Coordinates of C-alpha atoms in Angstrom, one line a residue:
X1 CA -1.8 -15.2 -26.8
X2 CA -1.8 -12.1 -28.7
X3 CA -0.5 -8.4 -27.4
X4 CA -4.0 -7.1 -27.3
X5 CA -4.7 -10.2 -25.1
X6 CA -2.1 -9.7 -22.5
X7 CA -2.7 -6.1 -22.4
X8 CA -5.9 -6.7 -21.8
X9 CA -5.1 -9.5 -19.2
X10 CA -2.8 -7.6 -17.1
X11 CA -4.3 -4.1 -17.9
X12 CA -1.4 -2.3 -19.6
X13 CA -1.4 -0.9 -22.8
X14 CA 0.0 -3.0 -25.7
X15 CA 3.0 -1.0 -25.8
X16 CA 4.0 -2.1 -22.6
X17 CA 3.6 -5.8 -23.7
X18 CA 5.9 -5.4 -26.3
X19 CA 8.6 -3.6 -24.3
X20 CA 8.4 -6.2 -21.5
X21 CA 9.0 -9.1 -24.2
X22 CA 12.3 -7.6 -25.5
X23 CA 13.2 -7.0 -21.7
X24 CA 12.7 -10.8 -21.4
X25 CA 14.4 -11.3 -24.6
X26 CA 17.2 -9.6 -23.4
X27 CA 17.4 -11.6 -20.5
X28 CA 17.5 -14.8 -22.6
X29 CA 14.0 -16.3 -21.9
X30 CA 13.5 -18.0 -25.3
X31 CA 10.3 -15.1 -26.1
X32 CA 9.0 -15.3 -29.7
X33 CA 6.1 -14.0 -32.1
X34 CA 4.4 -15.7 -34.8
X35 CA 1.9 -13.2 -37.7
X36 CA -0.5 -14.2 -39.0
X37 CA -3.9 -16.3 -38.2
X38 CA -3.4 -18.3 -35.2
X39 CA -0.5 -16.4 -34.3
X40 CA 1.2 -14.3 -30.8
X41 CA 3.4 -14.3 -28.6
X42 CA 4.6 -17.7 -27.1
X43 CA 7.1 -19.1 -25.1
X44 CA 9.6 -21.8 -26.6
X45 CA 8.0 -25.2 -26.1
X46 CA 9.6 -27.7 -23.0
X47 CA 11.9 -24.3 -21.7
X48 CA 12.6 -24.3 -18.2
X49 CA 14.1 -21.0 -16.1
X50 CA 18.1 -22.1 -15.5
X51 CA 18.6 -21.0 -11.7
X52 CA 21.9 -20.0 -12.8
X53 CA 20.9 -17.6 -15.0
X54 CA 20.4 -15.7 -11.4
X55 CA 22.7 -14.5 -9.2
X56 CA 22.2 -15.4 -5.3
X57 CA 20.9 -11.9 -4.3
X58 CA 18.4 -12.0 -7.5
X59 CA 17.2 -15.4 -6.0
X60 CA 16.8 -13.9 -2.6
X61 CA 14.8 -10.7 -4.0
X62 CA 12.4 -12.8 -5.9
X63 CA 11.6 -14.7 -2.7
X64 CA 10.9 -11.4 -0.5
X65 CA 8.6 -10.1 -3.2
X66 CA 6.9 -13.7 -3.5
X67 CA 6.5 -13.2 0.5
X68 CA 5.6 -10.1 0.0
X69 CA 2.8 -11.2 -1.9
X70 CA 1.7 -14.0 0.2
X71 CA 1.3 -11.6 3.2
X72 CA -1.3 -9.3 0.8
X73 CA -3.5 -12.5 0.6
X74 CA -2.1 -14.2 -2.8
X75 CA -2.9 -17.7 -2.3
X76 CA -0.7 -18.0 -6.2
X77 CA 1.9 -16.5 -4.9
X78 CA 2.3 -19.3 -1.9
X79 CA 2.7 -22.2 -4.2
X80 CA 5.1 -20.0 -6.7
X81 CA 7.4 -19.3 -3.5
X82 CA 7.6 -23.3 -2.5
X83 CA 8.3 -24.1 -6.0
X84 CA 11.1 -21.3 -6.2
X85 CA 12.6 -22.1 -2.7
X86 CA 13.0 -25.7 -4.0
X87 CA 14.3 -25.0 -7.8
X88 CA 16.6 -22.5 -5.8
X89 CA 17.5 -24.9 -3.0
X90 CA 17.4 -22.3 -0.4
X91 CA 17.7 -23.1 2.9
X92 CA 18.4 -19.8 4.5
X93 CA 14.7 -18.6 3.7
X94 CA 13.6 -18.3 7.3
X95 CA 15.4 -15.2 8.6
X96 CA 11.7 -12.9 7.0
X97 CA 8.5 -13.4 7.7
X98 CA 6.1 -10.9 6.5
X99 CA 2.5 -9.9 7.7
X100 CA 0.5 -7.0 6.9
X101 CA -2.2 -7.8 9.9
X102 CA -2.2 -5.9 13.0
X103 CA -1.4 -8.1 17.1
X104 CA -4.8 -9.9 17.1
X105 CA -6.5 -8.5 14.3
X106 CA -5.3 -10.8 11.8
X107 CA -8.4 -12.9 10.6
X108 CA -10.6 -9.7 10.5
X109 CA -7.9 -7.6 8.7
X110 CA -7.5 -10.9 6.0
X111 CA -11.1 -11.0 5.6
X112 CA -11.6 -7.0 4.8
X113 CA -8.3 -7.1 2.5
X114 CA -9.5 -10.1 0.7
X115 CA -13.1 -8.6 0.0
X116 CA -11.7 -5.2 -1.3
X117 CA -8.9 -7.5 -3.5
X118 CA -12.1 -9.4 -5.0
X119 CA -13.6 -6.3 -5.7
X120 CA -10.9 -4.9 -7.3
X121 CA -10.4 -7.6 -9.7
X122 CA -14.3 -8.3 -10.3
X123 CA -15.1 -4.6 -10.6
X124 CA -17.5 -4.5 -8.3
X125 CA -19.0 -1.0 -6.1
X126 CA -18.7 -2.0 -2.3
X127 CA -20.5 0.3 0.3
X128 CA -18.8 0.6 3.5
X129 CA -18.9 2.9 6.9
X130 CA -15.9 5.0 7.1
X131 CA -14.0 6.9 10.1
X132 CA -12.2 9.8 9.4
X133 CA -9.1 10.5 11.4
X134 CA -12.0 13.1 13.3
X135 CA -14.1 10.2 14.4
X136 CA -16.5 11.3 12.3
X137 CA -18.2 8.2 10.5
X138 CA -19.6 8.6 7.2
X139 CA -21.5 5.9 4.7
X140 CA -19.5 5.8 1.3
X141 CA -20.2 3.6 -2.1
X142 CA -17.1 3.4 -4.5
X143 CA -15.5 1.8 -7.4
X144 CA -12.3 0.2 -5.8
X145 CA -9.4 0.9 -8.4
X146 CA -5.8 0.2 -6.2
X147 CA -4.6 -1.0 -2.6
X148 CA -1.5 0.8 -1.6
X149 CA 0.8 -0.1 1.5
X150 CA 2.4 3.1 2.2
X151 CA 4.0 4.5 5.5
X152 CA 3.4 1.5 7.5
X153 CA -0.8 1.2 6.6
X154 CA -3.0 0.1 3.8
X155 CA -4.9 1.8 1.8
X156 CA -8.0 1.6 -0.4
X157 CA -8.2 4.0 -4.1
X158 CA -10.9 4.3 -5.4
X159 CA -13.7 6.9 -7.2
X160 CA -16.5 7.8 -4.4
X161 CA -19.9 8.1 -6.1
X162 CA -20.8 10.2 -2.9
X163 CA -18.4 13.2 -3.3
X164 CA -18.2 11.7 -7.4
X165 CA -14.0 12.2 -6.8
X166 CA -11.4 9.8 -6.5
X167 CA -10.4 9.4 -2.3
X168 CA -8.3 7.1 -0.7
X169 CA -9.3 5.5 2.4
X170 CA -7.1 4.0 5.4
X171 CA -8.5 0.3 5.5
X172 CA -8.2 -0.1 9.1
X173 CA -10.9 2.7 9.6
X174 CA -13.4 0.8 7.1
X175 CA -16.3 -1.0 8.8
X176 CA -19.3 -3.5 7.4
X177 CA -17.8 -3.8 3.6
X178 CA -19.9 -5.3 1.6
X179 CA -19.9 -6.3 -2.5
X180 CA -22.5 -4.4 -4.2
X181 CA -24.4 -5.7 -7.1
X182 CA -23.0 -3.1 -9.7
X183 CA -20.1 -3.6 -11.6
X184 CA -18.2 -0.7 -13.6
X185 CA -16.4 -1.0 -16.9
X186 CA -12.6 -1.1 -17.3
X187 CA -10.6 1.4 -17.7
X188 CA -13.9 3.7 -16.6
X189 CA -11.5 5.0 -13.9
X190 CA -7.9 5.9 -14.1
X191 CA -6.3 7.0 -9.9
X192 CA -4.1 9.4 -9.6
X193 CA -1.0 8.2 -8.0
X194 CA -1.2 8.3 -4.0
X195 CA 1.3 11.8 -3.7
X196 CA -0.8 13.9 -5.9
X197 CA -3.8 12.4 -4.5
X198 CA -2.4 14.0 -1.1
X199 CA -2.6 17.9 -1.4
X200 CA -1.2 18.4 1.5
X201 CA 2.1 16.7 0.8
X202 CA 2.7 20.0 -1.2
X203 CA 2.8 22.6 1.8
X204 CA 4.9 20.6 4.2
X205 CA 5.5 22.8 7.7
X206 CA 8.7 22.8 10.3
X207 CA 7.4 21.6 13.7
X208 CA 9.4 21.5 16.8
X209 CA 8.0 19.4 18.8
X210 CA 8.3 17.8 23.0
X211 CA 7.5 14.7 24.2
X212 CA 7.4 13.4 27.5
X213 CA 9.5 10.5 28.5
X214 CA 6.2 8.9 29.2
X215 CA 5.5 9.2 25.2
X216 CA 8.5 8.1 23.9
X217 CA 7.6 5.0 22.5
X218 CA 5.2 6.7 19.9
X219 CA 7.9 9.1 18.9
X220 CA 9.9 5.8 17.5
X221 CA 7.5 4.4 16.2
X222 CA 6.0 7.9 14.1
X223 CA 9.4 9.3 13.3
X224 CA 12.9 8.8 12.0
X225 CA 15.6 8.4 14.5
X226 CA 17.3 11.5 12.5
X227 CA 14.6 13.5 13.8
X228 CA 14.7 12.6 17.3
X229 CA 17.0 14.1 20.0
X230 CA 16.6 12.6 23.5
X231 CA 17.0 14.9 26.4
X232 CA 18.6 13.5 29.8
X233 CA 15.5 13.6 31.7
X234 CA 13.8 11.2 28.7
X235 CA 12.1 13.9 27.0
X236 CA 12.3 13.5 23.0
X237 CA 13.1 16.7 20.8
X238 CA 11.6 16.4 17.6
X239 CA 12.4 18.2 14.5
X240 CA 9.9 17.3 11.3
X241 CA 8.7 18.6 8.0
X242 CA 4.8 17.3 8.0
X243 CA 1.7 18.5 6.0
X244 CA -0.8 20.3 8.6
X245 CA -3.7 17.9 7.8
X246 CA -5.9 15.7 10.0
X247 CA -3.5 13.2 11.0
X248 CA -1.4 15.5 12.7
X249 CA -3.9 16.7 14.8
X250 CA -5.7 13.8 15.6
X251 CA -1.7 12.0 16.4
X252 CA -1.2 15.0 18.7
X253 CA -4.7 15.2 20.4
X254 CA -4.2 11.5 20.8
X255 CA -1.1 11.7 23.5
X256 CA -3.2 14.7 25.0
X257 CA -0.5 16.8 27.5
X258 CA 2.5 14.2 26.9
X259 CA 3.5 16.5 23.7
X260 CA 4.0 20.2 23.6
X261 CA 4.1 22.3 20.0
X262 CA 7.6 24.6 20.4
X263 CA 6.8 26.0 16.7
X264 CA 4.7 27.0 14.7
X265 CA 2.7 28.9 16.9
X266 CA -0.9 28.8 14.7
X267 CA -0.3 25.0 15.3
X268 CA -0.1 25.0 18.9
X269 CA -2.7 27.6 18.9
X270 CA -5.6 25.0 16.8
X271 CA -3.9 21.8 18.9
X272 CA -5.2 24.4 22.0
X273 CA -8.5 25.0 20.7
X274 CA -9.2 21.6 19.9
X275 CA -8.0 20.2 22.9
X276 CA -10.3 22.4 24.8
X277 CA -13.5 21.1 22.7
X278 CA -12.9 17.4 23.6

């Protein structure tokens, strides 16, 4: 295959190609070009990866990814990770398991994830119902770019053709995906990566915050045990720098009077006014 080729293939730019062949190179995979008519870049005839070209802990990081990649759905990935664990021969590859789905969710979550994969890769619109962390449900149509696991959750990039701006959606709060006929061109749409896509990440606030003993349990699982100071009657003390943006509210609303704002005082003053609308 030629650069162009794999560039176009795996969606890079050709200068990317060619870096990542003298990276291989490098690494002493037997890489080499050919100009000319019938020419590119091939891979020396009958070679086979040497397991000892990698170290144990190389070995064991190529497996997590591979797992990794299984969990997201990648049926490829499944047979490349049997193959590896045998040309490795690992035995010691049972201590991680790795699934994305949520206790009893799973077929439903595997379904939605592998819909929005398809769509991704056939460039196809999907329409779906979306919940906002408000409750508020809205119908959205979008050109699905990226999925991103970040902070525990997956999400969905992609360029709304309702608010004709790129959003990124929590997949757990989509409902009734479905393919669209329409396909969009390549390289039509180029995401921002997920941090600058999140505004609010720039004006991150100090909270103090007081959780009953009753409520502890979400405090370890929301924060960092760094940020947690347990008080003898159970209470949990929390100290945290968070952007003031619907999650927070809708987390705080959520455990109703098991958490008390110390500081800022606007915040407990809106988690107040909100409280008393619901």
């Amino acid at each position: 295959m030629t650069a162009k080729e794999l560039a176009a293939h795996f969606e890079v730019s050709g200068r990317t190609i060619l870096r990542d062949i003298d990276t291989l190179s490098s690494a002493g995979i037997p890489v080499y070009t050919m100009q000319g008519k019938g020419g590119g870049i091939s891979l020396l005839d009958g070679y086979v990866l040497n397991k000892a070209a990698l170290s144990g802990k190389e070995q064991n990081q190529i497996l997590i990814a591979l797992q990794s990649l299984a969990a997201a759905g990648n049926t490829d990935a499944k047979g490349t990770l049997s193959k590896l664990e045998k040309l490795f021969q690992r035995t010691d590859t049972d201590w991680l398991q790795v699934d994305f789905s949520r206790w009893g969710q799973g077929a439903q979550d595997n379904r939605r994830f592998e819909l929005l994969k398809a769509a991704i890769l056939e460039r196809r619109v999907i329409n779906f119902d979306y919940v906002s962390a408000y409750g508020e449900e809205s119908h959205r149509t979008v050109c699905p770019l990226k999925l991103v696991f970040k902070s525990k959750a997956w999400y969905l990039q992609g360029y709304c053709l309702e608010r004709q701006d790129y959003r990124t959606f929590k997949i757990s709060r989509i409902l009734y995906a479905s393919l669209a006929d329409e396909h969009f061109p390549a390289g039509q749409y180029s995401p921002p990566s997920i941090e600058s896509m999140d505004t609010a990440a720039l004006s991150l606030i100090e909270l103090e915050l007081e959780f009953s003993a009753r409520a502890a349990y979400r405090v370890y699982d929301e924060f960092d045990e760094d940020c947690i100071r347990r008080n003898d009657d159970g209470a949990c003390h929390v100290h945290v720098r968070l952007p003031e943006d619907d999650w927070l509210y809708s987390f705080l609303l959520s455990l109703g009077r098991e958490v008390k704002v110390l500081r800022p005082g606007h915040i407990a003053e809106k988690l107040e006014k909100k409280r008393s609308k619901t």
